[in-house]
Amino acid sequence: MSDSDFERQGMAVLASIESQLEALMQTTSVQWDSALEGTVLRLTFDDDSRIVINLQAPLREIWLASRRGGFHFRRDPAGGWLDTRDACLLGERVAQEVAHHAAIPVEPLTLA
């Protein structure tokens, strides 16, 4: 994958995460701030905890950091972004982390 392909795909994933979480927020009383700046998506919750999801272009990875730890995801040729440690899909991990921070149930996100 070229640098431009990674950035294009990665930015599409970040935008999709932000969009799906914004839609989720419309269905719940829980609120959080979402900011996509460059290749970094920051979510800030009412208790001031944060989730940061960013592109790591040199490694061709998407990284997610939250108070429960750091996770690295690589694009699987068969489709999806998989955690390099346990093969969890990025959409599942984002849902788990948002559920933990916001204390609400969250369905796995659908990411290309």
Short mmCIF file of N, CA, C and O in Angstrom, two decimals:
data_model
loop_
_atom_site.label_atom_id
_atom_site.label_comp_id
_atom_site.label_asym_id
_atom_site.label_seq_id
_atom_site.Cartn_x
_atom_site.Cartn_y
_atom_site.Cartn_z
N MET A 1 0.84 -1.17 0.00
CA MET A 1 0.00 0.00 0.00
C MET A 1 0.89 1.24 0.00
O MET A 1 1.81 1.35 0.79
N SER A 2 0.60 2.16 -0.87
CA SER A 2 1.38 3.39 -0.95
C SER A 2 1.00 4.32 0.20
O SER A 2 -0.03 4.15 0.86
N ASP A 3 1.85 5.34 0.41
CA ASP A 3 1.56 6.34 1.45
C ASP A 3 0.21 7.01 1.21
O ASP A 3 -0.58 7.18 2.13
N SER A 4 -0.05 7.38 -0.05
CA SER A 4 -1.30 8.08 -0.35
C SER A 4 -2.51 7.16 -0.18
O SER A 4 -3.56 7.60 0.28
N ASP A 5 -2.37 5.88 -0.54
CA ASP A 5 -3.46 4.93 -0.32
C ASP A 5 -3.75 4.76 1.17
O ASP A 5 -4.91 4.73 1.58
N PHE A 6 -2.68 4.62 1.97
CA PHE A 6 -2.88 4.48 3.42
C PHE A 6 -3.58 5.70 3.99
O PHE A 6 -4.53 5.58 4.76
N GLU A 7 -3.11 6.88 3.62
CA GLU A 7 -3.71 8.10 4.17
C GLU A 7 -5.17 8.23 3.73
O GLU A 7 -6.04 8.56 4.54
N ARG A 8 -5.45 7.93 2.48
CA ARG A 8 -6.83 8.01 1.99
C ARG A 8 -7.74 7.03 2.74
O ARG A 8 -8.79 7.41 3.23
N GLN A 9 -7.30 5.79 2.85
CA GLN A 9 -8.09 4.78 3.57
C GLN A 9 -8.21 5.11 5.05
O GLN A 9 -9.29 4.99 5.65
N GLY A 10 -7.10 5.52 5.65
CA GLY A 10 -7.11 5.86 7.07
C GLY A 10 -8.00 7.03 7.40
O GLY A 10 -8.75 7.00 8.38
N MET A 11 -7.96 8.06 6.58
CA MET A 11 -8.81 9.23 6.81
C MET A 11 -10.29 8.86 6.64
O MET A 11 -11.14 9.37 7.38
N ALA A 12 -10.59 7.98 5.70
CA ALA A 12 -11.96 7.52 5.52
C ALA A 12 -12.44 6.77 6.76
O ALA A 12 -13.59 6.91 7.20
N VAL A 13 -11.55 5.96 7.37
CA VAL A 13 -11.89 5.23 8.59
C VAL A 13 -12.15 6.21 9.74
O VAL A 13 -13.15 6.09 10.46
N LEU A 14 -11.27 7.19 9.92
CA LEU A 14 -11.45 8.17 11.00
C LEU A 14 -12.76 8.93 10.82
O LEU A 14 -13.51 9.14 11.78
N ALA A 15 -13.06 9.34 9.58
CA ALA A 15 -14.30 10.07 9.32
C ALA A 15 -15.52 9.19 9.58
O ALA A 15 -16.52 9.66 10.13
N SER A 16 -15.42 7.92 9.23
CA SER A 16 -16.53 6.99 9.48
C SER A 16 -16.75 6.78 10.97
O SER A 16 -17.90 6.74 11.44
N ILE A 17 -15.67 6.63 11.72
CA ILE A 17 -15.79 6.49 13.18
C ILE A 17 -16.48 7.72 13.75
O ILE A 17 -17.44 7.60 14.53
N GLU A 18 -16.01 8.90 13.38
CA GLU A 18 -16.60 10.13 13.90
C GLU A 18 -18.09 10.22 13.54
O GLU A 18 -18.92 10.53 14.40
N SER A 19 -18.42 9.91 12.31
CA SER A 19 -19.80 9.99 11.86
C SER A 19 -20.71 9.00 12.60
O SER A 19 -21.81 9.37 13.05
N GLN A 20 -20.26 7.77 12.75
CA GLN A 20 -21.07 6.77 13.45
C GLN A 20 -21.25 7.12 14.93
O GLN A 20 -22.32 6.90 15.50
N LEU A 21 -20.20 7.66 15.54
CA LEU A 21 -20.32 8.03 16.95
C LEU A 21 -21.20 9.26 17.13
O LEU A 21 -21.92 9.38 18.12
N GLU A 22 -21.17 10.18 16.17
CA GLU A 22 -22.07 11.34 16.22
C GLU A 22 -23.53 10.86 16.13
O GLU A 22 -24.39 11.36 16.86
N ALA A 23 -23.79 9.88 15.26
CA ALA A 23 -25.15 9.34 15.13
C ALA A 23 -25.56 8.64 16.43
O ALA A 23 -26.71 8.77 16.87
N LEU A 24 -24.64 7.92 17.04
CA LEU A 24 -24.93 7.26 18.31
C LEU A 24 -25.29 8.27 19.39
O LEU A 24 -26.23 8.07 20.16
N MET A 25 -24.57 9.38 19.41
CA MET A 25 -24.81 10.39 20.43
C MET A 25 -26.22 10.95 20.33
O MET A 25 -26.81 11.34 21.34
N GLN A 26 -26.78 10.97 19.13
CA GLN A 26 -28.15 11.49 18.94
C GLN A 26 -29.20 10.58 19.58
O GLN A 26 -30.32 11.01 19.80
N THR A 27 -28.81 9.34 19.88
CA THR A 27 -29.77 8.37 20.43
C THR A 27 -29.62 8.15 21.93
O THR A 27 -30.29 7.28 22.49
N THR A 28 -28.75 8.91 22.56
CA THR A 28 -28.48 8.72 23.99
C THR A 28 -28.39 10.06 24.69
O THR A 28 -28.16 11.09 24.05
N SER A 29 -28.52 10.04 25.99
CA SER A 29 -28.39 11.28 26.76
C SER A 29 -26.93 11.58 27.09
O SER A 29 -26.60 12.67 27.54
N VAL A 30 -26.04 10.62 26.84
CA VAL A 30 -24.62 10.81 27.10
C VAL A 30 -24.00 11.61 25.95
O VAL A 30 -24.28 11.37 24.79
N GLN A 31 -23.17 12.56 26.31
CA GLN A 31 -22.53 13.41 25.31
C GLN A 31 -21.01 13.33 25.44
O GLN A 31 -20.49 13.08 26.53
N TRP A 32 -20.32 13.56 24.36
CA TRP A 32 -18.87 13.68 24.36
C TRP A 32 -18.48 14.60 23.22
O TRP A 32 -19.26 14.86 22.31
N ASP A 33 -17.30 15.15 23.31
CA ASP A 33 -16.78 16.02 22.26
C ASP A 33 -15.95 15.18 21.31
O ASP A 33 -15.20 14.29 21.72
N SER A 34 -16.07 15.48 20.03
CA SER A 34 -15.34 14.77 18.99
C SER A 34 -14.62 15.80 18.13
O SER A 34 -15.24 16.79 17.71
N ALA A 35 -13.34 15.59 17.89
CA ALA A 35 -12.57 16.52 17.07
C ALA A 35 -11.62 15.74 16.16
O ALA A 35 -10.75 15.02 16.64
N LEU A 36 -11.82 15.88 14.86
CA LEU A 36 -10.93 15.28 13.88
C LEU A 36 -10.03 16.39 13.35
O LEU A 36 -10.50 17.30 12.67
N GLU A 37 -8.76 16.32 13.72
CA GLU A 37 -7.79 17.35 13.32
C GLU A 37 -6.63 16.64 12.64
O GLU A 37 -5.90 15.88 13.28
N GLY A 38 -6.49 16.88 11.34
CA GLY A 38 -5.45 16.19 10.59
C GLY A 38 -5.71 14.70 10.60
O GLY A 38 -6.79 14.24 10.25
N THR A 39 -4.73 13.94 11.07
CA THR A 39 -4.86 12.47 11.11
C THR A 39 -5.14 11.96 12.51
O THR A 39 -4.86 10.81 12.82
N VAL A 40 -5.73 12.82 13.36
CA VAL A 40 -6.01 12.46 14.75
C VAL A 40 -7.47 12.74 15.09
O VAL A 40 -7.97 13.84 14.87
N LEU A 41 -8.15 11.72 15.62
CA LEU A 41 -9.51 11.86 16.12
C LEU A 41 -9.47 11.78 17.63
O LEU A 41 -8.99 10.79 18.19
N ARG A 42 -9.97 12.84 18.29
CA ARG A 42 -9.99 12.87 19.76
C ARG A 42 -11.43 12.86 20.23
O ARG A 42 -12.25 13.66 19.77
N LEU A 43 -11.72 11.98 21.18
CA LEU A 43 -13.02 11.95 21.84
C LEU A 43 -12.79 12.29 23.30
O LEU A 43 -11.95 11.69 23.96
N THR A 44 -13.53 13.27 23.81
CA THR A 44 -13.41 13.68 25.20
C THR A 44 -14.77 13.52 25.86
O THR A 44 -15.77 14.05 25.38
N PHE A 45 -14.78 12.80 26.97
CA PHE A 45 -16.02 12.45 27.67
C PHE A 45 -16.25 13.39 28.85
O PHE A 45 -15.36 14.13 29.26
N ASP A 46 -17.46 13.32 29.41
CA ASP A 46 -17.85 14.21 30.51
C ASP A 46 -16.90 14.16 31.70
O ASP A 46 -16.70 15.15 32.39
N ASP A 47 -16.31 13.00 31.97
CA ASP A 47 -15.39 12.87 33.11
C ASP A 47 -13.97 13.29 32.74
O ASP A 47 -13.03 13.06 33.48
N ASP A 48 -13.82 13.90 31.57
CA ASP A 48 -12.54 14.38 31.03
C ASP A 48 -11.61 13.25 30.57
O ASP A 48 -10.45 13.49 30.28
N SER A 49 -12.12 12.01 30.52
CA SER A 49 -11.31 10.93 29.95
C SER A 49 -11.34 11.07 28.43
O SER A 49 -12.22 11.73 27.86
N ARG A 50 -10.36 10.47 27.77
CA ARG A 50 -10.21 10.65 26.33
C ARG A 50 -9.92 9.33 25.64
O ARG A 50 -9.31 8.43 26.21
N ILE A 51 -10.32 9.29 24.38
CA ILE A 51 -9.88 8.26 23.45
C ILE A 51 -9.25 9.01 22.29
O ILE A 51 -9.82 9.97 21.78
N VAL A 52 -8.07 8.58 21.90
CA VAL A 52 -7.38 9.19 20.76
C VAL A 52 -7.13 8.09 19.73
O VAL A 52 -6.59 7.03 20.06
N ILE A 53 -7.55 8.35 18.50
CA ILE A 53 -7.35 7.42 17.40
C ILE A 53 -6.58 8.17 16.33
O ILE A 53 -7.01 9.24 15.90
N ASN A 54 -5.44 7.62 15.93
CA ASN A 54 -4.63 8.34 14.96
C ASN A 54 -3.95 7.40 13.97
O ASN A 54 -3.77 6.21 14.23
N LEU A 55 -3.58 7.97 12.84
CA LEU A 55 -2.87 7.23 11.81
C LEU A 55 -1.39 7.25 12.09
O LEU A 55 -0.84 8.29 12.47
N GLN A 56 -0.75 6.11 11.91
CA GLN A 56 0.71 6.00 12.02
C GLN A 56 1.21 5.59 10.64
O GLN A 56 1.40 4.40 10.35
N ALA A 57 1.42 6.59 9.78
CA ALA A 57 1.75 6.33 8.38
C ALA A 57 3.02 5.49 8.18
O ALA A 57 3.01 4.57 7.36
N PRO A 58 4.11 5.76 8.90
CA PRO A 58 5.32 4.96 8.65
C PRO A 58 5.10 3.46 8.89
O PRO A 58 5.74 2.63 8.24
N LEU A 59 4.19 3.13 9.80
CA LEU A 59 3.94 1.72 10.13
C LEU A 59 2.71 1.17 9.42
O LEU A 59 2.40 -0.01 9.54
N ARG A 60 1.96 2.06 8.72
CA ARG A 60 0.71 1.68 8.07
C ARG A 60 -0.28 1.10 9.09
O ARG A 60 -0.92 0.10 8.85
N GLU A 61 -0.37 1.77 10.24
CA GLU A 61 -1.24 1.32 11.31
C GLU A 61 -2.15 2.45 11.78
O GLU A 61 -1.85 3.63 11.59
N ILE A 62 -3.25 2.06 12.40
CA ILE A 62 -4.11 2.99 13.12
C ILE A 62 -3.96 2.64 14.59
O ILE A 62 -4.03 1.47 14.97
N TRP A 63 -3.69 3.66 15.40
CA TRP A 63 -3.49 3.46 16.83
C TRP A 63 -4.68 4.04 17.59
O TRP A 63 -5.19 5.10 17.24
N LEU A 64 -5.08 3.34 18.65
CA LEU A 64 -6.13 3.79 19.54
C LEU A 64 -5.57 3.79 20.95
O LEU A 64 -5.00 2.78 21.38
N ALA A 65 -5.72 4.91 21.64
CA ALA A 65 -5.28 5.01 23.04
C ALA A 65 -6.46 5.44 23.88
O ALA A 65 -7.22 6.34 23.51
N SER A 66 -6.62 4.77 25.02
CA SER A 66 -7.66 5.14 25.98
C SER A 66 -7.11 4.84 27.37
O SER A 66 -5.99 4.34 27.52
N ARG A 67 -7.91 5.11 28.38
CA ARG A 67 -7.42 4.87 29.73
C ARG A 67 -7.22 3.39 30.00
O ARG A 67 -6.58 3.02 30.97
N ARG A 68 -7.76 2.52 29.14
CA ARG A 68 -7.57 1.08 29.32
C ARG A 68 -6.38 0.53 28.54
O ARG A 68 -6.09 -0.66 28.62
N GLY A 69 -5.69 1.39 27.81
CA GLY A 69 -4.49 0.91 27.12
C GLY A 69 -4.36 1.44 25.71
O GLY A 69 -5.15 2.25 25.24
N GLY A 70 -3.32 0.95 25.04
CA GLY A 70 -3.05 1.32 23.66
C GLY A 70 -3.20 0.11 22.76
O GLY A 70 -2.83 -1.00 23.13
N PHE A 71 -3.73 0.34 21.56
CA PHE A 71 -4.01 -0.73 20.62
C PHE A 71 -3.54 -0.32 19.23
O PHE A 71 -3.73 0.83 18.83
N HIS A 72 -2.94 -1.25 18.51
CA HIS A 72 -2.43 -0.99 17.17
C HIS A 72 -3.18 -1.88 16.18
O HIS A 72 -3.33 -3.08 16.42
N PHE A 73 -3.60 -1.30 15.07
CA PHE A 73 -4.39 -2.01 14.07
C PHE A 73 -3.71 -1.93 12.70
O PHE A 73 -3.28 -0.86 12.29
N ARG A 74 -3.65 -3.08 12.02
CA ARG A 74 -3.13 -3.15 10.66
C ARG A 74 -4.24 -3.60 9.72
O ARG A 74 -5.08 -4.40 10.10
N ARG A 75 -4.18 -3.11 8.51
CA ARG A 75 -5.16 -3.50 7.49
C ARG A 75 -4.92 -4.94 7.09
O ARG A 75 -3.80 -5.32 6.73
N ASP A 76 -5.96 -5.75 7.19
CA ASP A 76 -5.89 -7.14 6.77
C ASP A 76 -6.25 -7.21 5.29
O ASP A 76 -7.24 -6.61 4.88
N PRO A 77 -5.44 -7.90 4.47
CA PRO A 77 -5.76 -7.99 3.04
C PRO A 77 -7.16 -8.55 2.77
O PRO A 77 -7.77 -8.22 1.76
N ALA A 78 -7.67 -9.37 3.66
CA ALA A 78 -9.01 -9.93 3.50
C ALA A 78 -10.09 -8.91 3.88
O ALA A 78 -11.27 -9.16 3.68
N GLY A 79 -9.68 -7.78 4.45
CA GLY A 79 -10.64 -6.74 4.82
C GLY A 79 -10.64 -6.47 6.31
O GLY A 79 -10.51 -7.38 7.11
N GLY A 80 -10.77 -5.21 6.67
CA GLY A 80 -10.84 -4.83 8.07
C GLY A 80 -9.50 -4.46 8.66
O GLY A 80 -8.45 -4.82 8.14
N TRP A 81 -9.55 -3.75 9.76
CA TRP A 81 -8.37 -3.34 10.51
C TRP A 81 -8.32 -4.21 11.76
O TRP A 81 -9.24 -4.16 12.58
N LEU A 82 -7.27 -5.00 11.91
CA LEU A 82 -7.16 -5.97 13.00
C LEU A 82 -6.12 -5.55 14.02
O LEU A 82 -5.02 -5.11 13.65
N ASP A 83 -6.45 -5.73 15.31
CA ASP A 83 -5.50 -5.48 16.40
C ASP A 83 -4.31 -6.41 16.22
O ASP A 83 -4.49 -7.61 15.97
N THR A 84 -3.12 -5.87 16.35
CA THR A 84 -1.90 -6.67 16.14
C THR A 84 -1.67 -7.67 17.25
O THR A 84 -0.86 -8.58 17.08
N ARG A 85 -2.37 -7.53 18.38
CA ARG A 85 -2.19 -8.47 19.49
C ARG A 85 -3.24 -9.58 19.51
O ARG A 85 -2.91 -10.74 19.73
N ASP A 86 -4.50 -9.20 19.33
CA ASP A 86 -5.55 -10.22 19.49
C ASP A 86 -6.51 -10.33 18.30
O ASP A 86 -7.51 -11.03 18.38
N ALA A 87 -6.22 -9.64 17.22
CA ALA A 87 -7.01 -9.69 15.98
C ALA A 87 -8.43 -9.15 16.14
O ALA A 87 -9.29 -9.41 15.30
N CYS A 88 -8.70 -8.38 17.18
CA CYS A 88 -9.99 -7.72 17.34
C CYS A 88 -10.13 -6.66 16.23
O CYS A 88 -9.17 -5.96 15.90
N LEU A 89 -11.31 -6.57 15.65
CA LEU A 89 -11.54 -5.55 14.63
C LEU A 89 -11.58 -4.16 15.25
O LEU A 89 -12.08 -3.98 16.37
N LEU A 90 -11.11 -3.18 14.53
CA LEU A 90 -11.09 -1.80 15.01
C LEU A 90 -12.48 -1.32 15.41
O LEU A 90 -12.66 -0.70 16.46
N GLY A 91 -13.50 -1.62 14.61
CA GLY A 91 -14.87 -1.19 14.94
C GLY A 91 -15.38 -1.78 16.24
O GLY A 91 -16.12 -1.13 16.98
N GLU A 92 -14.96 -3.01 16.54
CA GLU A 92 -15.34 -3.64 17.81
C GLU A 92 -14.61 -2.98 18.97
O GLU A 92 -15.21 -2.71 20.01
N ARG A 93 -13.31 -2.71 18.80
CA ARG A 93 -12.54 -2.11 19.88
C ARG A 93 -13.01 -0.69 20.17
O ARG A 93 -13.12 -0.29 21.33
N VAL A 94 -13.30 0.08 19.13
CA VAL A 94 -13.82 1.44 19.35
C VAL A 94 -15.12 1.36 20.16
O VAL A 94 -15.30 2.11 21.12
N ALA A 95 -16.00 0.45 19.78
CA ALA A 95 -17.26 0.30 20.51
C ALA A 95 -17.02 -0.07 21.97
O ALA A 95 -17.66 0.48 22.87
N GLN A 96 -16.10 -1.00 22.21
CA GLN A 96 -15.78 -1.40 23.59
C GLN A 96 -15.27 -0.22 24.40
O GLN A 96 -15.67 -0.03 25.56
N GLU A 97 -14.38 0.55 23.82
CA GLU A 97 -13.78 1.67 24.55
C GLU A 97 -14.78 2.80 24.79
O GLU A 97 -14.83 3.36 25.87
N VAL A 98 -15.60 3.12 23.79
CA VAL A 98 -16.62 4.15 23.98
C VAL A 98 -17.62 3.68 25.04
O VAL A 98 -18.01 4.46 25.92
N ALA A 99 -18.02 2.42 24.99
CA ALA A 99 -18.94 1.88 26.00
C ALA A 99 -18.36 2.02 27.39
O ALA A 99 -19.06 2.39 28.34
N HIS A 100 -17.07 1.74 27.53
CA HIS A 100 -16.41 1.85 28.83
C HIS A 100 -16.37 3.30 29.31
O HIS A 100 -16.72 3.59 30.46
N HIS A 101 -15.98 4.22 28.45
CA HIS A 101 -15.84 5.62 28.83
C HIS A 101 -17.20 6.29 29.07
O HIS A 101 -17.33 7.11 29.98
N ALA A 102 -18.19 5.96 28.24
CA ALA A 102 -19.49 6.62 28.33
C ALA A 102 -20.49 5.85 29.19
O ALA A 102 -21.56 6.37 29.49
N ALA A 103 -20.13 4.62 29.57
CA ALA A 103 -21.02 3.79 30.39
C ALA A 103 -22.38 3.55 29.74
O ALA A 103 -23.43 3.68 30.37
N ILE A 104 -22.33 3.27 28.43
CA ILE A 104 -23.53 2.93 27.67
C ILE A 104 -23.22 1.73 26.79
O ILE A 104 -22.05 1.50 26.44
N PRO A 105 -24.24 0.98 26.38
CA PRO A 105 -23.97 -0.10 25.43
C PRO A 105 -23.72 0.49 24.04
O PRO A 105 -24.37 1.45 23.64
N VAL A 106 -22.73 -0.07 23.35
CA VAL A 106 -22.38 0.41 22.01
C VAL A 106 -22.18 -0.81 21.10
O VAL A 106 -21.40 -1.70 21.43
N GLU A 107 -22.89 -0.80 19.99
CA GLU A 107 -22.73 -1.86 19.00
C GLU A 107 -21.43 -1.64 18.22
O GLU A 107 -21.02 -0.49 18.03
N PRO A 108 -20.80 -2.72 17.77
CA PRO A 108 -19.57 -2.56 16.96
C PRO A 108 -19.81 -1.65 15.76
O PRO A 108 -20.87 -1.71 15.13
N LEU A 109 -18.85 -0.81 15.47
CA LEU A 109 -18.94 0.07 14.31
C LEU A 109 -18.63 -0.71 13.05
O LEU A 109 -17.85 -1.67 13.08
N THR A 110 -19.22 -0.29 11.95
CA THR A 110 -18.95 -0.90 10.65
C THR A 110 -17.92 -0.04 9.93
O THR A 110 -18.18 1.11 9.62
N LEU A 111 -16.74 -0.62 9.72
CA LEU A 111 -15.65 0.11 9.07
C LEU A 111 -15.14 -0.68 7.87
O LEU A 111 -14.99 -1.89 7.96
N ALA A 112 -14.85 0.02 6.79
CA ALA A 112 -14.32 -0.65 5.58
C ALA A 112 -12.83 -0.86 5.69
O ALA A 112 -12.14 -0.21 6.41
#
